[in-house]
Amino acid sequence: MDFNLLLLEGRSFPSSTRECAALGVPLEFRNGRGDFLFRLEGFRPLPARRLSRAAEECGAPARLGGPSEARTLAACVPSAAVWSRLRRQLLRGAPPLPAVAREIRSALRAVSHPPRSLLLRRRRLRLGRRTLILGVLNVTPDSFYDGGLHADPQRAVDRALQMEEEGAGLVDIGGESTRPGSRAVPAQEEIRRILPVIEALSGRLRVPISVDTTKSEVAAAALEAGAEVINDVSGLSFDSRMAGVAARRGAGLILSHIQGRPRTMQTDPRYRHLLPEVLAFLRGGVRRALKAGVKPGAILIDPGIGFGKTAEQNLLLLRHLRVLRAAGYPVMVGASRKSFLAKIEGGRDPEDRLGGSLGAAAAAIWCGASALRVHDVAASVRIARTVEAVRDVRVDRDEG
Ligand code: HH2
């Protein structure tokens, strides 16, 4: 059962009205304290009232959505003891309350223990403590940062091998720019651009290749030539045959959130509640993938930084990445050289955004990303190892 559960740990409770709105959390919970907060949507009124009563009885203040938000419910669980009481009560209740208890429990576990590997047809990619770094390789004339740099297939091959040398765990090859304002490229043209590069790298590159495309025809050709992962920035929403291609080939699948189409996505992007909407979209993509036969262990999710979002919306998504982990899949982030960085640190041209990109990479790891998609592999790997060392430091107890 899917209630589009949003779960916020105590350390990430919202502190402003705008953050409450982005999370879809009632204002009463602003600056609140507690173990965690949950928000559910998609309820009929009766079970919603029952759930709300059970939460209140167990000591978790609960709010039902107002008339414009009927079918939503949020509750703040102040301590582990209250959660264990509430869980027992829900498990004894009438459907769908036991399912709610199970879903919250598995989300709590998923947030603190994201999957540690990505399952591909012939191998498993480790995620775990080390952040997986995807090196970007655009074989396009017009990508916003590296457009035209790798038009010559030999240069593209050399760059891929260099990124592997620098520590990339995956090389992401694209033949179509999806920058704001871009127009779609015909599948045959995309294939013409990327195929010689994938064929030349297949068997030479030790790390897997992902193909950055929204078209099943392109994905199928790339997988045939040796790619092992599909990176679909439309999260399976543009091409209904994409999930089947991924399933049949046992490919890894990166599902990204997008609002609208690249051509117009940055014209006044709006959300009623950003995080629940992004989560629901990604969950929808995951459902489609699983239905087609993709294995759960083969899926990564991505909030789609810059794909129909304002600078503030991008920042809120970065800050609340752990919310996305509740869906049960590792989270990837692609913030590298993107224009929202210009609004923060002033790098007007993509060439001036290295510092901002590395800052965003560090923030993303700290906030819960398991993988990063970057143009600057060597520097990002060093940043990643440093942030991981701070995050995971274990200080031995003093002797004696
Ligand atoms: N961003 C871009 C392209 N593909 N894939 C995922 N999963 N996540 C992203 O954030 C993402 C992506 C855009 O960056 P780039 O490929 O460098 O530019 P362009 O679309 O102009 O080729």
Short mmCIF file of C-alpha atoms and ligand atoms in Angstrom, two decimals:
data_model
loop_
_atom_site.label_atom_id
_atom_site.label_comp_id
_atom_site.label_asym_id
_atom_site.label_seq_id
_atom_site.Cartn_x
_atom_site.Cartn_y
_atom_site.Cartn_z
CA MET A 1 0.00 0.00 0.00
CA ASP A 2 1.34 3.46 -0.77
CA PHE A 3 0.38 6.48 1.34
CA ASN A 4 3.21 8.66 0.03
CA LEU A 5 4.79 8.72 3.43
CA LEU A 6 7.11 11.61 4.23
CA LEU A 7 9.32 11.14 7.25
CA LEU A 8 11.42 13.81 8.91
CA GLU A 9 13.98 13.01 11.56
CA GLY A 10 14.22 15.27 14.62
CA ARG A 11 17.34 16.99 13.35
CA SER A 12 15.57 18.17 10.18
CA PHE A 13 12.33 19.64 11.55
CA PRO A 14 11.29 22.74 9.61
CA SER A 15 12.18 26.14 11.01
CA SER A 16 10.23 28.52 8.76
CA THR A 17 6.84 28.90 7.15
CA ARG A 18 8.27 28.35 3.67
CA GLU A 19 10.06 25.20 4.77
CA CYS A 20 6.83 23.90 6.34
CA ALA A 21 5.07 24.54 3.02
CA ALA A 22 7.83 22.80 1.04
CA LEU A 23 7.53 19.77 3.30
CA GLY A 24 3.74 19.89 3.50
CA VAL A 25 3.97 20.02 7.29
CA PRO A 26 1.46 22.04 9.37
CA LEU A 27 2.81 25.27 10.84
CA GLU A 28 2.25 24.03 14.39
CA PHE A 29 5.21 21.72 13.92
CA ARG A 30 7.60 24.55 13.03
CA ASN A 31 10.63 24.54 15.36
CA GLY A 32 9.13 21.48 17.04
CA ARG A 33 11.21 18.91 18.84
CA GLY A 34 10.90 15.17 18.78
CA ASP A 35 12.19 11.89 17.46
CA PHE A 36 10.53 12.14 14.07
CA LEU A 37 7.60 13.57 12.23
CA PHE A 38 5.51 11.78 9.65
CA ARG A 39 3.09 12.98 6.99
CA LEU A 40 0.78 10.68 5.09
CA GLU A 41 -1.49 11.44 2.19
CA GLY A 42 -4.11 9.50 0.31
CA PHE A 43 -6.34 8.57 3.26
CA ARG A 44 -10.10 8.33 3.42
CA PRO A 45 -11.56 10.44 6.25
CA LEU A 46 -12.48 7.59 8.58
CA PRO A 47 -9.09 5.85 8.79
CA ALA A 48 -7.44 9.28 8.93
CA ARG A 49 -9.48 10.16 12.01
CA ARG A 50 -8.70 6.78 13.56
CA LEU A 51 -5.00 7.18 12.95
CA SER A 52 -5.06 10.72 14.32
CA ARG A 53 -6.85 9.54 17.48
CA ALA A 54 -4.41 6.68 17.99
CA ALA A 55 -1.44 9.04 17.64
CA GLU A 56 -2.89 11.52 20.14
CA GLU A 57 -3.70 8.74 22.62
CA CYS A 58 -0.12 7.52 22.48
CA GLY A 59 1.33 11.00 23.03
CA ALA A 60 2.07 12.06 19.42
CA PRO A 61 0.33 15.35 18.52
CA ALA A 62 -1.45 14.88 15.17
CA ARG A 63 -3.10 17.21 12.63
CA LEU A 64 -5.54 16.29 9.90
CA GLY A 65 -5.27 18.33 6.69
CA GLY A 66 -7.79 21.15 6.32
CA PRO A 67 -10.52 21.24 3.65
CA SER A 68 -8.05 22.00 0.86
CA GLU A 69 -5.87 19.14 2.01
CA ALA A 70 -8.33 16.49 3.02
CA ARG A 71 -6.72 13.06 3.06
CA THR A 72 -3.44 14.22 4.65
CA LEU A 73 -2.35 13.70 8.20
CA ALA A 74 0.81 14.71 10.05
CA ALA A 75 2.01 13.70 13.49
CA CYS A 76 5.04 14.48 15.61
CA VAL A 77 6.46 11.50 17.49
CA PRO A 78 8.33 12.89 20.48
CA SER A 79 10.33 9.80 21.50
CA ALA A 80 11.18 6.21 20.66
CA ALA A 81 8.95 5.09 23.55
CA VAL A 82 5.93 6.89 22.05
CA TRP A 83 6.65 5.33 18.66
CA SER A 84 6.79 1.86 20.11
CA ARG A 85 3.42 2.43 21.86
CA LEU A 86 1.87 3.87 18.70
CA ARG A 87 3.25 1.08 16.54
CA ARG A 88 1.74 -1.59 18.78
CA GLN A 89 -1.61 0.19 18.72
CA LEU A 90 -1.61 0.56 14.93
CA LEU A 91 -0.68 -3.09 14.44
CA ARG A 92 -3.75 -4.05 16.47
CA GLY A 93 -6.03 -1.65 14.56
CA ALA A 94 -8.28 -2.15 11.54
CA PRO A 95 -6.83 -1.82 8.03
CA PRO A 96 -5.06 0.22 6.84
CA LEU A 97 -3.49 1.07 10.22
CA PRO A 98 -1.23 -2.02 10.44
CA ALA A 99 0.08 -1.22 6.95
CA VAL A 100 0.83 2.33 8.09
CA ALA A 101 2.84 1.00 11.04
CA ARG A 102 4.82 -1.29 8.76
CA GLU A 103 5.44 1.45 6.23
CA ILE A 104 6.69 3.91 8.86
CA ARG A 105 8.94 1.25 10.31
CA SER A 106 10.51 0.38 6.99
CA ALA A 107 10.93 4.08 6.14
CA LEU A 108 12.72 4.69 9.46
CA ARG A 109 15.08 1.87 8.62
CA ALA A 110 15.59 3.02 5.04
CA VAL A 111 16.47 6.56 6.15
CA SER A 112 19.24 5.37 8.46
CA HIS A 113 20.38 2.38 6.36
CA PRO A 114 20.29 3.16 2.63
CA PRO A 115 21.09 0.26 0.27
CA ARG A 116 24.80 -0.44 0.06
CA SER A 117 24.99 -1.61 -3.52
CA LEU A 118 23.51 -1.19 -6.97
CA LEU A 119 22.66 -4.38 -8.77
CA LEU A 120 23.64 -4.64 -12.44
CA ARG A 121 23.31 -7.59 -14.74
CA ARG A 122 26.87 -8.85 -14.38
CA ARG A 123 28.06 -7.14 -11.21
CA ARG A 124 27.22 -5.21 -8.11
CA LEU A 125 28.39 -1.62 -7.63
CA ARG A 126 29.29 -0.80 -4.06
CA LEU A 127 27.67 2.30 -2.58
CA GLY A 128 28.04 2.06 1.19
CA ARG A 129 30.46 4.39 2.95
CA ARG A 130 32.05 5.59 -0.25
CA THR A 131 30.01 7.88 -2.40
CA LEU A 132 29.70 6.64 -5.95
CA ILE A 133 30.98 9.29 -8.35
CA LEU A 134 29.45 9.41 -11.84
CA GLY A 135 31.61 11.23 -14.34
CA VAL A 136 29.62 13.24 -16.89
CA LEU A 137 30.53 12.80 -20.55
CA ASN A 138 28.32 14.71 -22.94
CA VAL A 139 28.82 13.91 -26.61
CA THR A 140 26.73 16.87 -27.70
CA PRO A 141 27.41 20.19 -29.41
CA ASP A 142 25.34 22.18 -26.90
CA SER A 143 25.51 20.85 -23.33
CA PHE A 144 25.59 23.75 -20.89
CA TYR A 145 29.11 23.02 -19.63
CA ASP A 146 30.98 20.47 -21.72
CA GLY A 147 29.07 20.94 -25.00
CA GLY A 148 31.30 20.45 -28.06
CA LEU A 149 34.31 19.30 -26.02
CA HIS A 150 33.87 15.62 -26.85
CA ALA A 151 32.39 15.78 -30.35
CA ASP A 152 35.36 13.81 -31.64
CA PRO A 153 34.79 10.19 -30.44
CA GLN A 154 38.50 9.73 -29.65
CA ARG A 155 38.45 12.72 -27.30
CA ALA A 156 35.34 11.36 -25.63
CA VAL A 157 37.01 7.98 -25.14
CA ASP A 158 40.13 9.61 -23.69
CA ARG A 159 38.04 11.68 -21.29
CA ALA A 160 36.13 8.60 -20.11
CA LEU A 161 39.39 6.73 -19.43
CA GLN A 162 40.74 9.77 -17.62
CA MET A 163 37.64 10.00 -15.41
CA GLU A 164 38.03 6.33 -14.52
CA GLU A 165 41.64 7.02 -13.59
CA GLU A 166 40.49 9.91 -11.41
CA GLY A 167 38.15 7.65 -9.44
CA ALA A 168 34.79 7.71 -11.24
CA GLY A 169 32.75 4.60 -10.42
CA LEU A 170 30.46 5.06 -13.42
CA VAL A 171 30.75 7.08 -16.63
CA ASP A 172 27.50 8.71 -17.72
CA ILE A 173 27.34 9.25 -21.49
CA GLY A 174 24.71 11.51 -23.03
CA GLY A 175 23.89 12.50 -26.61
CA GLU A 176 21.18 15.07 -25.89
CA SER A 177 21.35 18.21 -23.79
CA THR A 178 18.47 18.61 -21.35
CA ARG A 179 19.53 22.08 -20.19
CA PRO A 180 16.71 24.59 -19.66
CA GLY A 181 15.33 25.73 -23.02
CA SER A 182 16.77 22.81 -25.00
CA ARG A 183 14.81 20.98 -27.69
CA ALA A 184 14.65 17.20 -28.01
CA VAL A 185 17.05 15.56 -30.47
CA PRO A 186 15.79 12.71 -32.71
CA ALA A 187 16.68 9.26 -31.35
CA GLN A 188 18.74 8.39 -34.43
CA GLU A 189 20.90 11.48 -33.94
CA GLU A 190 21.40 10.69 -30.26
CA ILE A 191 22.42 7.14 -31.18
CA ARG A 192 24.78 8.41 -33.88
CA ARG A 193 26.54 10.58 -31.31
CA ILE A 194 26.98 8.13 -28.48
CA LEU A 195 27.27 4.70 -30.06
CA PRO A 196 30.84 4.94 -31.41
CA VAL A 197 31.99 6.13 -27.98
CA ILE A 198 30.23 3.36 -26.05
CA GLU A 199 31.45 0.72 -28.51
CA ALA A 200 35.03 1.97 -28.26
CA LEU A 201 34.89 1.98 -24.46
CA SER A 202 33.17 -1.36 -24.07
CA GLY A 203 35.77 -3.85 -22.86
CA ARG A 204 38.32 -1.06 -22.24
CA LEU A 205 36.64 0.83 -19.44
CA ARG A 206 36.59 -1.22 -16.24
CA VAL A 207 33.79 0.79 -14.60
CA PRO A 208 30.26 0.54 -15.99
CA ILE A 209 28.78 3.00 -18.48
CA SER A 210 25.41 4.62 -17.99
CA VAL A 211 23.45 6.15 -20.84
CA ASP A 212 21.81 9.49 -20.13
CA THR A 213 18.64 9.38 -22.23
CA THR A 214 14.87 9.59 -21.97
CA LYS A 215 14.27 7.45 -25.09
CA SER A 216 13.92 3.67 -24.96
CA GLU A 217 15.29 3.29 -28.49
CA VAL A 218 18.50 5.06 -27.49
CA ALA A 219 18.74 3.14 -24.22
CA ALA A 220 18.32 -0.20 -26.00
CA ALA A 221 21.05 0.64 -28.54
CA ALA A 222 23.41 1.80 -25.78
CA LEU A 223 22.83 -1.32 -23.67
CA GLU A 224 23.41 -3.49 -26.74
CA ALA A 225 26.73 -1.70 -27.27
CA GLY A 226 27.88 -2.29 -23.69
CA ALA A 227 26.24 0.26 -21.36
CA GLU A 228 24.92 -1.22 -18.10
CA VAL A 229 22.80 1.54 -16.58
CA ILE A 230 20.00 3.78 -17.91
CA ASN A 231 19.92 7.30 -16.52
CA ASP A 232 16.46 8.68 -17.33
CA VAL A 233 16.02 12.32 -16.29
CA SER A 234 12.29 11.99 -16.91
CA GLY A 235 11.96 9.25 -14.26
CA LEU A 236 10.21 7.00 -16.84
CA SER A 237 7.61 9.69 -17.58
CA PHE A 238 8.55 10.46 -21.23
CA ASP A 239 8.75 7.01 -22.79
CA SER A 240 6.44 4.22 -21.67
CA ARG A 241 8.74 1.55 -23.14
CA MET A 242 11.78 2.54 -21.08
CA ALA A 243 10.97 0.41 -18.01
CA GLY A 244 10.60 -2.71 -20.19
CA VAL A 245 13.98 -2.12 -21.83
CA ALA A 246 15.64 -1.76 -18.41
CA ALA A 247 13.96 -4.92 -17.11
CA ARG A 248 14.71 -7.09 -20.15
CA ARG A 249 18.39 -6.12 -20.12
CA GLY A 250 18.89 -6.31 -16.35
CA ALA A 251 20.14 -2.72 -16.47
CA GLY A 252 20.60 -0.42 -13.51
CA LEU A 253 18.10 2.44 -13.57
CA ILE A 254 18.50 6.01 -12.36
CA LEU A 255 15.12 7.70 -11.98
CA SER A 256 15.15 11.46 -11.77
CA HIS A 257 12.39 13.93 -10.95
CA ILE A 258 11.39 16.51 -13.54
CA GLN A 259 8.54 18.99 -13.68
CA GLY A 260 7.53 19.75 -17.27
CA ARG A 261 9.87 19.42 -20.26
CA PRO A 262 13.39 20.82 -20.63
CA ARG A 263 12.21 23.46 -23.10
CA THR A 264 9.92 25.18 -20.59
CA MET A 265 10.68 23.62 -17.20
CA GLN A 266 12.38 26.71 -15.79
CA THR A 267 9.50 29.06 -16.64
CA ASP A 268 8.07 29.71 -13.20
CA PRO A 269 8.25 26.24 -11.61
CA ARG A 270 5.66 25.87 -8.85
CA TYR A 271 4.81 23.23 -6.26
CA ARG A 272 2.14 23.17 -3.64
CA HIS A 273 4.38 21.01 -1.43
CA LEU A 274 7.75 20.38 -3.02
CA LEU A 275 9.07 17.38 -1.10
CA PRO A 276 5.87 15.27 -1.06
CA GLU A 277 5.38 15.98 -4.79
CA VAL A 278 8.93 15.00 -5.72
CA LEU A 279 8.63 11.88 -3.55
CA ALA A 280 5.29 10.90 -5.10
CA PHE A 281 6.70 11.34 -8.62
CA LEU A 282 9.75 9.20 -7.82
CA ARG A 283 7.61 6.56 -6.13
CA GLY A 284 5.45 6.48 -9.26
CA GLY A 285 8.56 5.87 -11.40
CA VAL A 286 9.74 3.14 -9.05
CA ARG A 287 6.31 1.44 -9.19
CA ARG A 288 6.42 1.46 -13.00
CA ALA A 289 9.94 0.05 -13.00
CA LEU A 290 9.11 -2.73 -10.54
CA LYS A 291 5.94 -3.60 -12.44
CA ALA A 292 7.98 -4.02 -15.61
CA GLY A 293 10.34 -6.39 -13.77
CA VAL A 294 13.27 -4.15 -12.79
CA LYS A 295 14.84 -5.47 -9.58
CA PRO A 296 14.53 -3.14 -6.57
CA GLY A 297 18.29 -3.38 -6.01
CA ALA A 298 18.94 -1.92 -9.47
CA ILE A 299 17.26 1.44 -8.83
CA LEU A 300 18.70 4.81 -7.81
CA ILE A 301 16.54 7.91 -7.33
CA ASP A 302 17.48 11.53 -7.98
CA PRO A 303 15.63 14.76 -7.06
CA GLY A 304 16.56 16.27 -10.45
CA ILE A 305 18.36 19.44 -9.37
CA GLY A 306 17.49 22.19 -11.88
CA PHE A 307 14.78 20.19 -13.64
CA GLY A 308 11.80 22.50 -13.09
CA LYS A 309 12.96 24.07 -9.81
CA THR A 310 13.89 27.49 -8.51
CA ALA A 311 17.21 28.02 -6.72
CA GLU A 312 15.43 27.86 -3.35
CA GLN A 313 13.63 24.65 -4.30
CA ASN A 314 16.98 23.08 -5.28
CA LEU A 315 18.45 24.06 -1.90
CA LEU A 316 15.48 22.65 0.01
CA LEU A 317 15.79 19.37 -1.88
CA LEU A 318 19.48 19.18 -1.05
CA ARG A 319 18.86 19.92 2.62
CA HIS A 320 16.13 17.28 2.84
CA LEU A 321 17.71 14.46 0.82
CA ARG A 322 17.18 12.09 3.73
CA VAL A 323 13.44 12.51 3.19
CA LEU A 324 13.90 10.86 -0.22
CA ARG A 325 15.84 7.98 1.34
CA ALA A 326 12.61 6.93 3.09
CA ALA A 327 11.46 5.54 -0.27
CA GLY A 328 14.07 2.78 0.22
CA TYR A 329 16.44 3.55 -2.66
CA PRO A 330 19.87 5.15 -2.73
CA VAL A 331 19.79 8.83 -3.67
CA MET A 332 21.91 10.43 -6.38
CA VAL A 333 22.42 14.18 -6.87
CA GLY A 334 23.53 16.12 -9.93
CA ALA A 335 24.27 19.71 -8.95
CA SER A 336 27.55 20.06 -10.82
CA ARG A 337 28.07 23.48 -12.48
CA LYS A 338 24.32 24.16 -12.51
CA SER A 339 22.93 27.68 -12.68
CA PHE A 340 21.34 27.79 -9.20
CA LEU A 341 24.91 27.95 -7.87
CA ALA A 342 25.27 31.34 -9.56
CA LYS A 343 22.51 32.71 -7.34
CA ILE A 344 24.46 31.68 -4.24
CA GLU A 345 28.10 32.29 -4.92
CA GLY A 346 28.07 34.40 -8.05
CA GLY A 347 29.75 32.07 -10.59
CA ARG A 348 27.99 33.60 -13.57
CA ASP A 349 29.32 31.17 -16.17
CA PRO A 350 29.42 27.41 -15.68
CA GLU A 351 33.26 27.70 -15.92
CA ASP A 352 33.21 29.79 -12.71
CA ARG A 353 31.22 27.31 -10.67
CA LEU A 354 33.84 24.80 -9.51
CA GLY A 355 33.84 26.02 -5.92
CA GLY A 356 30.05 26.06 -5.79
CA SER A 357 29.85 22.60 -7.33
CA LEU A 358 32.25 21.14 -4.78
CA GLY A 359 30.36 22.87 -1.98
CA ALA A 360 27.11 21.38 -3.25
CA ALA A 361 28.78 17.97 -3.55
CA ALA A 362 29.95 18.14 0.07
CA ALA A 363 26.50 19.28 1.23
CA ALA A 364 24.80 16.51 -0.74
CA ILE A 365 26.95 13.80 0.85
CA TRP A 366 26.41 15.29 4.30
CA CYS A 367 22.67 15.42 3.70
CA GLY A 368 22.41 11.80 2.56
CA ALA A 369 23.43 11.28 -1.09
CA SER A 370 24.92 7.89 -1.96
CA ALA A 371 26.02 8.98 -5.46
CA LEU A 372 26.98 12.22 -7.21
CA ARG A 373 26.91 13.09 -10.89
CA VAL A 374 29.80 15.47 -11.57
CA HIS A 375 31.88 17.04 -14.31
CA ASP A 376 34.98 17.45 -12.10
CA VAL A 377 35.76 13.90 -11.06
CA ALA A 378 39.20 14.26 -9.44
CA ALA A 379 38.22 17.17 -7.19
CA SER A 380 34.85 15.61 -6.33
CA VAL A 381 36.45 12.32 -5.30
CA ARG A 382 38.76 14.20 -2.91
CA ILE A 383 35.88 16.19 -1.48
CA ALA A 384 33.86 12.99 -1.07
CA ARG A 385 36.63 11.15 0.79
CA THR A 386 37.05 14.14 3.12
CA VAL A 387 33.35 14.52 3.94
CA GLU A 388 33.02 10.75 4.45
CA ALA A 389 36.00 10.81 6.86
CA VAL A 390 34.37 13.53 8.95
CA ARG A 391 30.99 11.79 8.84
CA ASP A 392 32.31 8.34 9.73
CA VAL A 393 35.15 9.11 12.14
CA ARG A 394 35.32 6.60 14.99
CA VAL A 395 37.33 7.74 17.98
CA ASP A 396 38.58 4.81 20.05
CA ARG A 397 37.81 4.93 23.72
CA ASP A 398 40.75 5.99 25.88
CA GLU A 399 42.63 3.06 27.37
CA GLY A 400 42.74 2.50 31.13
N1 HH2 B 1 21.55 16.59 -14.96
C1 HH2 B 1 21.84 16.71 -16.27
C2 HH2 B 1 21.79 15.61 -17.12
N2 HH2 B 1 21.50 14.40 -16.64
N3 HH2 B 1 20.91 13.01 -14.84
C3 HH2 B 1 20.59 12.86 -13.55
N4 HH2 B 1 20.26 11.65 -13.08
N5 HH2 B 1 20.60 13.91 -12.68
C4 HH2 B 1 20.92 15.16 -13.08
O1 HH2 B 1 20.90 16.09 -12.24
C5 HH2 B 1 21.25 15.36 -14.46
C6 HH2 B 1 21.23 14.24 -15.33
C7 HH2 B 1 22.21 18.05 -16.83
O2 HH2 B 1 23.59 18.23 -16.84
P1 HH2 B 1 24.54 18.02 -18.12
O3 HH2 B 1 24.41 16.65 -18.68
O4 HH2 B 1 25.92 18.39 -17.74
O5 HH2 B 1 24.04 19.09 -19.15
P2 HH2 B 1 23.21 18.99 -20.51
O6 HH2 B 1 21.85 18.51 -20.19
O7 HH2 B 1 23.23 20.38 -21.03
O8 HH2 B 1 23.92 18.02 -21.42
#
